[in-house]
Short mmCIF file of C-alpha atoms in Angstrom, two decimals:
data_model
loop_
_atom_site.label_atom_id
_atom_site.label_comp_id
_atom_site.label_asym_id
_atom_site.label_seq_id
_atom_site.Cartn_x
_atom_site.Cartn_y
_atom_site.Cartn_z
CA UNK A 1 -15.16 -31.23 35.05
CA UNK A 2 -14.58 -31.88 31.40
CA UNK A 3 -12.63 -29.67 29.09
CA UNK A 4 -13.90 -29.35 25.57
CA UNK A 5 -11.71 -28.37 22.66
CA UNK A 6 -12.96 -25.48 20.55
CA UNK A 7 -14.51 -26.45 17.22
CA UNK A 8 -12.22 -26.24 14.17
CA UNK A 9 -14.17 -23.28 12.84
CA UNK A 10 -13.21 -21.18 15.88
CA UNK A 11 -9.48 -21.71 15.50
CA UNK A 12 -7.66 -18.67 14.16
CA UNK A 13 -5.68 -19.18 11.01
CA UNK A 14 -3.31 -16.69 9.39
CA UNK A 15 -4.35 -15.80 5.89
CA UNK A 16 -4.34 -13.05 3.37
CA UNK A 17 -7.43 -10.95 2.86
CA UNK A 18 -9.24 -9.68 -0.15
CA UNK A 19 -10.27 -6.09 -0.74
CA UNK A 20 -13.81 -6.91 0.46
CA UNK A 21 -12.74 -8.17 3.88
CA UNK A 22 -12.35 -5.88 6.90
CA UNK A 23 -8.99 -4.43 7.84
CA UNK A 24 -8.10 -4.80 11.51
CA UNK A 25 -6.54 -1.38 12.00
CA UNK A 26 -6.74 -1.23 15.78
CA UNK A 27 -7.73 -2.97 18.98
CA UNK A 28 -11.26 -1.57 18.75
CA UNK A 29 -12.52 -3.38 15.66
CA UNK A 30 -16.07 -4.26 14.71
CA UNK A 31 -16.90 -6.16 11.57
CA UNK A 32 -19.96 -5.12 9.59
CA UNK A 33 -22.71 -7.62 8.83
CA UNK A 34 -21.80 -7.86 5.17
CA UNK A 35 -18.14 -8.50 6.03
CA UNK A 36 -16.92 -5.78 3.66
CA UNK A 37 -15.56 -3.23 6.14
CA UNK A 38 -14.32 -2.82 9.68
CA UNK A 39 -15.27 -0.20 12.22
CA UNK A 40 -12.46 1.52 14.09
CA UNK A 41 -13.76 4.18 16.47
CA UNK A 42 -16.34 5.77 14.15
CA UNK A 43 -14.88 4.95 10.75
CA UNK A 44 -15.67 2.08 8.38
CA UNK A 45 -12.44 1.26 6.55
CA UNK A 46 -12.43 -1.30 3.70
CA UNK A 47 -9.10 -2.97 3.01
CA UNK A 48 -8.92 -1.59 -0.53
CA UNK A 49 -9.01 1.97 0.81
CA UNK A 50 -6.01 1.25 3.02
CA UNK A 51 -4.03 0.26 -0.06
CA UNK A 52 -5.26 3.29 -2.02
CA UNK A 53 -4.52 5.64 0.87
CA UNK A 54 -1.02 4.20 1.31
CA UNK A 55 -0.32 4.59 -2.40
CA UNK A 56 -1.57 8.18 -2.37
CA UNK A 57 0.67 9.03 0.60
CA UNK A 58 3.66 7.48 -1.18
CA UNK A 59 2.92 9.55 -4.29
CA UNK A 60 2.64 12.82 -2.35
CA UNK A 61 5.74 12.03 -0.29
CA UNK A 62 7.83 11.29 -3.37
CA UNK A 63 6.69 14.47 -5.18
CA UNK A 64 7.46 16.60 -2.15
CA UNK A 65 10.81 14.87 -1.56
CA UNK A 66 11.95 15.48 -5.14
CA UNK A 67 10.68 19.07 -5.02
CA UNK A 68 12.45 19.73 -1.72
CA UNK A 69 15.73 18.51 -3.20
CA UNK A 70 15.36 20.52 -6.39
CA UNK A 71 14.35 23.95 -5.13
CA UNK A 72 16.91 26.64 -4.35
CA UNK A 73 15.13 27.90 -1.24
CA UNK A 74 15.39 24.89 1.05
CA UNK A 75 16.41 27.10 3.99
CA UNK A 76 16.53 30.83 4.65
CA UNK A 77 18.58 33.07 6.86
CA UNK A 78 16.41 36.01 7.82
CA UNK A 79 17.74 39.52 8.50
CA UNK A 80 17.75 41.14 11.92
CA UNK A 81 15.07 43.58 12.98
CA UNK A 82 17.29 46.58 12.29
CA UNK A 83 17.79 45.41 8.68
CA UNK A 84 14.23 44.74 7.58
CA UNK A 85 14.96 46.25 4.18
CA UNK A 86 17.19 43.26 3.37
CA UNK A 87 15.77 40.13 1.78
CA UNK A 88 16.30 36.69 3.38
CA UNK A 89 19.28 34.75 2.09
CA UNK A 90 17.90 31.62 0.40
CA UNK A 91 19.97 28.43 0.12
CA UNK A 92 19.00 25.06 -1.36
CA UNK A 93 20.61 21.64 -1.29
CA UNK A 94 22.06 21.80 -4.80
CA UNK A 95 21.89 25.54 -5.51
CA UNK A 96 21.02 28.85 -3.94
CA UNK A 97 19.13 32.04 -4.70
CA UNK A 98 20.88 34.28 -2.24
CA UNK A 99 18.90 37.51 -2.07
CA UNK A 100 17.81 37.28 -5.71
CA UNK A 101 15.14 35.38 -7.60
CA UNK A 102 17.32 33.22 -9.86
CA UNK A 103 18.87 29.93 -8.84
CA UNK A 104 22.64 29.95 -9.01
CA UNK A 105 25.42 27.55 -8.13
CA UNK A 106 27.23 27.60 -4.81
CA UNK A 107 30.44 28.76 -6.48
CA UNK A 108 28.76 31.81 -8.00
CA UNK A 109 27.52 32.89 -4.57
CA UNK A 110 30.76 31.98 -2.76
CA UNK A 111 29.05 29.38 -0.59
CA UNK A 112 31.24 26.63 0.84
CA UNK A 113 29.85 23.12 0.38
CA UNK A 114 30.44 21.81 3.90
CA UNK A 115 29.56 18.46 5.49
CA UNK A 116 26.11 19.60 6.64
CA UNK A 117 24.96 20.42 3.11
CA UNK A 118 26.56 17.24 1.75
CA UNK A 119 24.68 15.17 4.34
CA UNK A 120 21.43 16.86 3.33
CA UNK A 121 22.19 16.14 -0.32
CA UNK A 122 22.90 12.46 0.39
CA UNK A 123 19.67 11.91 2.32
CA UNK A 124 17.67 13.81 -0.30
CA UNK A 125 19.03 11.61 -3.09
CA UNK A 126 18.36 8.38 -1.14
CA UNK A 127 14.79 9.31 -0.27
CA UNK A 128 14.01 10.39 -3.83
CA UNK A 129 15.60 7.27 -5.37
CA UNK A 130 14.28 4.56 -3.06
CA UNK A 131 10.99 6.36 -2.65
CA UNK A 132 10.60 6.18 -6.42
CA UNK A 133 11.10 2.41 -6.29
CA UNK A 134 8.37 2.09 -3.65
CA UNK A 135 6.07 4.29 -5.73
CA UNK A 136 6.59 2.00 -8.72
CA UNK A 137 5.84 -0.99 -6.49
CA UNK A 138 2.60 0.58 -5.27
CA UNK A 139 1.52 1.24 -8.86
CA UNK A 140 2.35 -2.32 -9.92
CA UNK A 141 0.42 -3.70 -6.92
CA UNK A 142 -2.76 -2.28 -8.44
CA UNK A 143 -2.52 -4.86 -11.23
CA UNK A 144 -0.37 -7.65 -9.71
CA UNK A 145 -0.84 -9.58 -6.50
CA UNK A 146 2.13 -9.18 -4.15
CA UNK A 147 3.06 -11.84 -1.58
CA UNK A 148 2.93 -10.76 2.09
CA UNK A 149 6.73 -10.67 2.38
CA UNK A 150 6.94 -8.02 -0.34
CA UNK A 151 4.41 -5.83 1.47
CA UNK A 152 6.51 -6.17 4.62
CA UNK A 153 9.65 -5.12 2.78
CA UNK A 154 7.89 -2.05 1.41
CA UNK A 155 6.58 -1.23 4.88
CA UNK A 156 10.06 -1.43 6.43
CA UNK A 157 11.47 0.71 3.62
CA UNK A 158 8.85 3.38 4.29
CA UNK A 159 9.72 3.46 7.98
CA UNK A 160 13.39 3.88 7.01
CA UNK A 161 12.68 6.62 4.46
CA UNK A 162 10.71 8.69 6.98
CA UNK A 163 13.72 9.55 9.21
CA UNK A 164 15.97 9.80 6.16
CA UNK A 165 13.65 12.50 4.85
CA UNK A 166 13.90 14.32 8.15
CA UNK A 167 17.70 14.05 8.09
CA UNK A 168 17.76 16.33 5.05
CA UNK A 169 17.18 19.14 7.54
CA UNK A 170 20.75 18.60 8.73
CA UNK A 171 21.64 21.17 6.08
CA UNK A 172 20.30 23.80 8.50
CA UNK A 173 23.58 23.46 10.38
CA UNK A 174 25.66 24.54 7.38
CA UNK A 175 28.39 27.12 7.77
CA UNK A 176 26.43 29.64 5.73
CA UNK A 177 23.82 29.57 8.51
CA UNK A 178 26.16 29.72 11.50
CA UNK A 179 28.79 32.31 10.49
CA UNK A 180 28.65 35.60 12.36
CA UNK A 181 26.81 38.35 10.54
CA UNK A 182 25.70 41.81 11.64
CA UNK A 183 22.84 41.74 9.09
CA UNK A 184 21.34 38.24 9.42
CA UNK A 185 20.16 36.28 12.43
CA UNK A 186 22.14 33.30 13.66
CA UNK A 187 20.92 30.03 12.14
CA UNK A 188 18.62 29.23 9.23
CA UNK A 189 14.94 28.44 9.14
CA UNK A 190 13.20 25.93 6.86
CA UNK A 191 11.98 27.68 3.73
CA UNK A 192 9.79 26.21 0.98
CA UNK A 193 12.05 23.18 0.44
CA UNK A 194 12.39 22.50 4.16
CA UNK A 195 8.63 22.68 4.62
CA UNK A 196 8.11 20.24 1.75
CA UNK A 197 10.63 17.89 3.34
CA UNK A 198 8.73 17.94 6.65
CA UNK A 199 5.43 17.19 4.87
CA UNK A 200 7.12 14.35 2.96
CA UNK A 201 8.33 12.90 6.27
CA UNK A 202 4.77 12.67 7.59
CA UNK A 203 3.54 11.16 4.32
CA UNK A 204 6.26 8.46 4.37
CA UNK A 205 5.39 7.70 7.98
CA UNK A 206 1.63 7.57 7.32
CA UNK A 207 2.13 5.26 4.33
CA UNK A 208 4.24 2.91 6.46
CA UNK A 209 1.58 2.81 9.20
CA UNK A 210 -1.15 2.05 6.65
CA UNK A 211 0.86 -0.82 5.15
CA UNK A 212 1.63 -2.11 8.65
CA UNK A 213 -2.08 -2.38 9.47
CA UNK A 214 -3.16 -3.61 6.02
CA UNK A 215 -3.43 -7.37 5.39
CA UNK A 216 -1.89 -8.61 2.15
CA UNK A 217 -4.71 -8.52 -0.45
CA UNK A 218 -5.61 -11.80 -2.12
CA UNK A 219 -6.40 -10.08 -5.42
CA UNK A 220 -5.18 -6.86 -7.05
CA UNK A 221 -7.44 -3.83 -7.24
CA UNK A 222 -7.57 -4.02 -11.04
CA UNK A 223 -7.83 -7.59 -12.30
CA UNK A 224 -5.97 -7.50 -15.61
CA UNK A 225 -6.04 -11.24 -16.39
CA UNK A 226 -9.57 -12.60 -16.54
CA UNK A 227 -10.79 -12.35 -12.97
CA UNK A 228 -7.62 -13.13 -11.06
CA UNK A 229 -5.78 -15.52 -13.34
CA UNK A 230 -2.38 -16.75 -12.29
CA UNK A 231 -0.52 -14.84 -15.03
CA UNK A 232 -1.04 -11.62 -13.10
CA UNK A 233 -0.29 -13.08 -9.72
CA UNK A 234 -3.93 -13.23 -8.66
CA UNK A 235 -6.01 -16.10 -7.39
CA UNK A 236 -8.22 -17.98 -9.82
CA UNK A 237 -11.63 -16.42 -9.66
CA UNK A 238 -13.37 -18.27 -12.48
CA UNK A 239 -14.18 -21.97 -12.79
CA UNK A 240 -12.09 -23.71 -15.37
CA UNK A 241 -13.84 -26.38 -17.38
CA UNK A 242 -12.03 -29.53 -18.47
CA UNK A 243 -11.13 -29.83 -22.10
CA UNK A 244 -11.13 -32.72 -24.47
CA UNK A 245 -8.74 -33.39 -27.32
CA UNK A 246 -10.27 -33.50 -30.78
CA UNK A 247 -8.08 -34.86 -33.56
CA UNK A 248 -8.95 -34.18 -37.19
CA UNK A 249 -7.20 -35.91 -40.02
CA UNK A 250 -6.85 -34.47 -43.48
CA UNK A 251 -5.59 -36.73 -46.28
CA UNK A 252 -3.58 -33.88 -47.76
CA UNK A 253 -2.07 -32.61 -44.55
CA UNK A 254 -0.95 -34.01 -41.24
CA UNK A 255 -3.38 -34.57 -38.43
CA UNK A 256 -4.21 -31.51 -36.33
CA UNK A 257 -5.20 -31.45 -32.68
CA UNK A 258 -7.45 -28.87 -31.05
CA UNK A 259 -8.45 -28.34 -27.44
CA UNK A 260 -12.21 -28.02 -27.12
CA UNK A 261 -13.65 -27.00 -23.74
CA UNK A 262 -16.21 -29.40 -22.35
CA UNK A 263 -18.96 -28.13 -20.07
CA UNK A 264 -19.39 -29.92 -16.75
CA UNK A 265 -22.12 -32.58 -16.56
CA UNK A 266 -25.56 -31.33 -15.65
CA UNK A 267 -26.54 -32.40 -12.17
CA UNK A 268 -30.09 -33.77 -11.92
CA UNK A 269 -32.37 -32.53 -9.19
CA UNK A 270 -33.74 -35.20 -6.87
CA UNK A 271 -36.17 -35.38 -3.98
CA UNK A 272 -35.98 -37.75 -1.04
CA UNK A 273 -39.26 -39.12 0.37
CA UNK A 274 -39.27 -40.91 3.73
CA UNK A 275 -42.28 -43.02 4.77
CA UNK A 276 -42.84 -44.55 8.19
CA UNK A 277 -45.26 -47.46 8.69
CA UNK A 278 -46.40 -48.93 12.01
CA UNK A 279 -46.91 -52.68 11.88
CA UNK A 280 -49.67 -54.51 13.85
CA UNK A 281 -47.08 -55.89 16.22
CA UNK A 282 -45.99 -52.37 17.12
CA UNK A 283 -42.76 -52.33 15.08
CA UNK A 284 -42.01 -49.58 12.63
CA UNK A 285 -40.84 -49.79 9.04
CA UNK A 286 -39.12 -46.75 7.47
CA UNK A 287 -38.85 -46.56 3.67
CA UNK A 288 -36.74 -43.96 1.87
CA UNK A 289 -37.30 -43.27 -1.82
CA UNK A 290 -35.27 -40.94 -4.09
CA UNK A 291 -37.38 -39.41 -6.86
CA UNK A 292 -35.91 -37.49 -9.82
CA UNK A 293 -37.54 -34.11 -10.42
CA UNK A 294 -38.46 -33.06 -13.94
CA UNK A 295 -37.50 -29.47 -14.75
#
């Protein structure tokens, strides 16, 4: 029994993929005939849409994270059933509404800034700051080709930001939510800001999953430098012709040199004619003639 090595074309090689190639987003992957998309379950997902979807999730997550940190109704302590005529007591990460409609400082409402609120503030600042950096990176990746290592760094950062966003809910354990009160229930519930923080968590997580399954694109979505020129980090997509140096001399001035592009030589079309002749002695004579075709 002989063992045959697989042909070189069947060997798998790691490479980056362009926006037209299929994204392998699961174990059940089928490539379309045109090679522009991949089927996962029932969905055809081009690679470019993975990048666009990841960028959209990063944008939504960052907007919601900043909004959750800035509102004054991050959490609410609701009144008991016997005190339905009271309004919920609204508290944010950097300010509070209390039972009113205007945002006020913690000092004005006599709210102690304990470790739970400080932890929520710290995680809110980190997610908003580093999430903004990732958002800028996703916008730049539309015009500039990123190496695979940079995509991996952004993916890891997204998976780190997701739990950090969820840790902002540690403010629900603040003293203002746990002190005994005959009017309000024990503990606080997520209000508008808390709900935005939960949605931002899922958006950070979804963006990280999309980047994890997305191959590094070979070319940016928007080619800003003449079809993938190197100045924008893309791959050359246009044939470069050689250039010749033309020197012109002027008696009054010094010689000047200009670079003039030279078109590649025109290849002539040829035709190969093969003739076979059987000799009387039974031998064969094969004659091959190359004929130039006139266009």
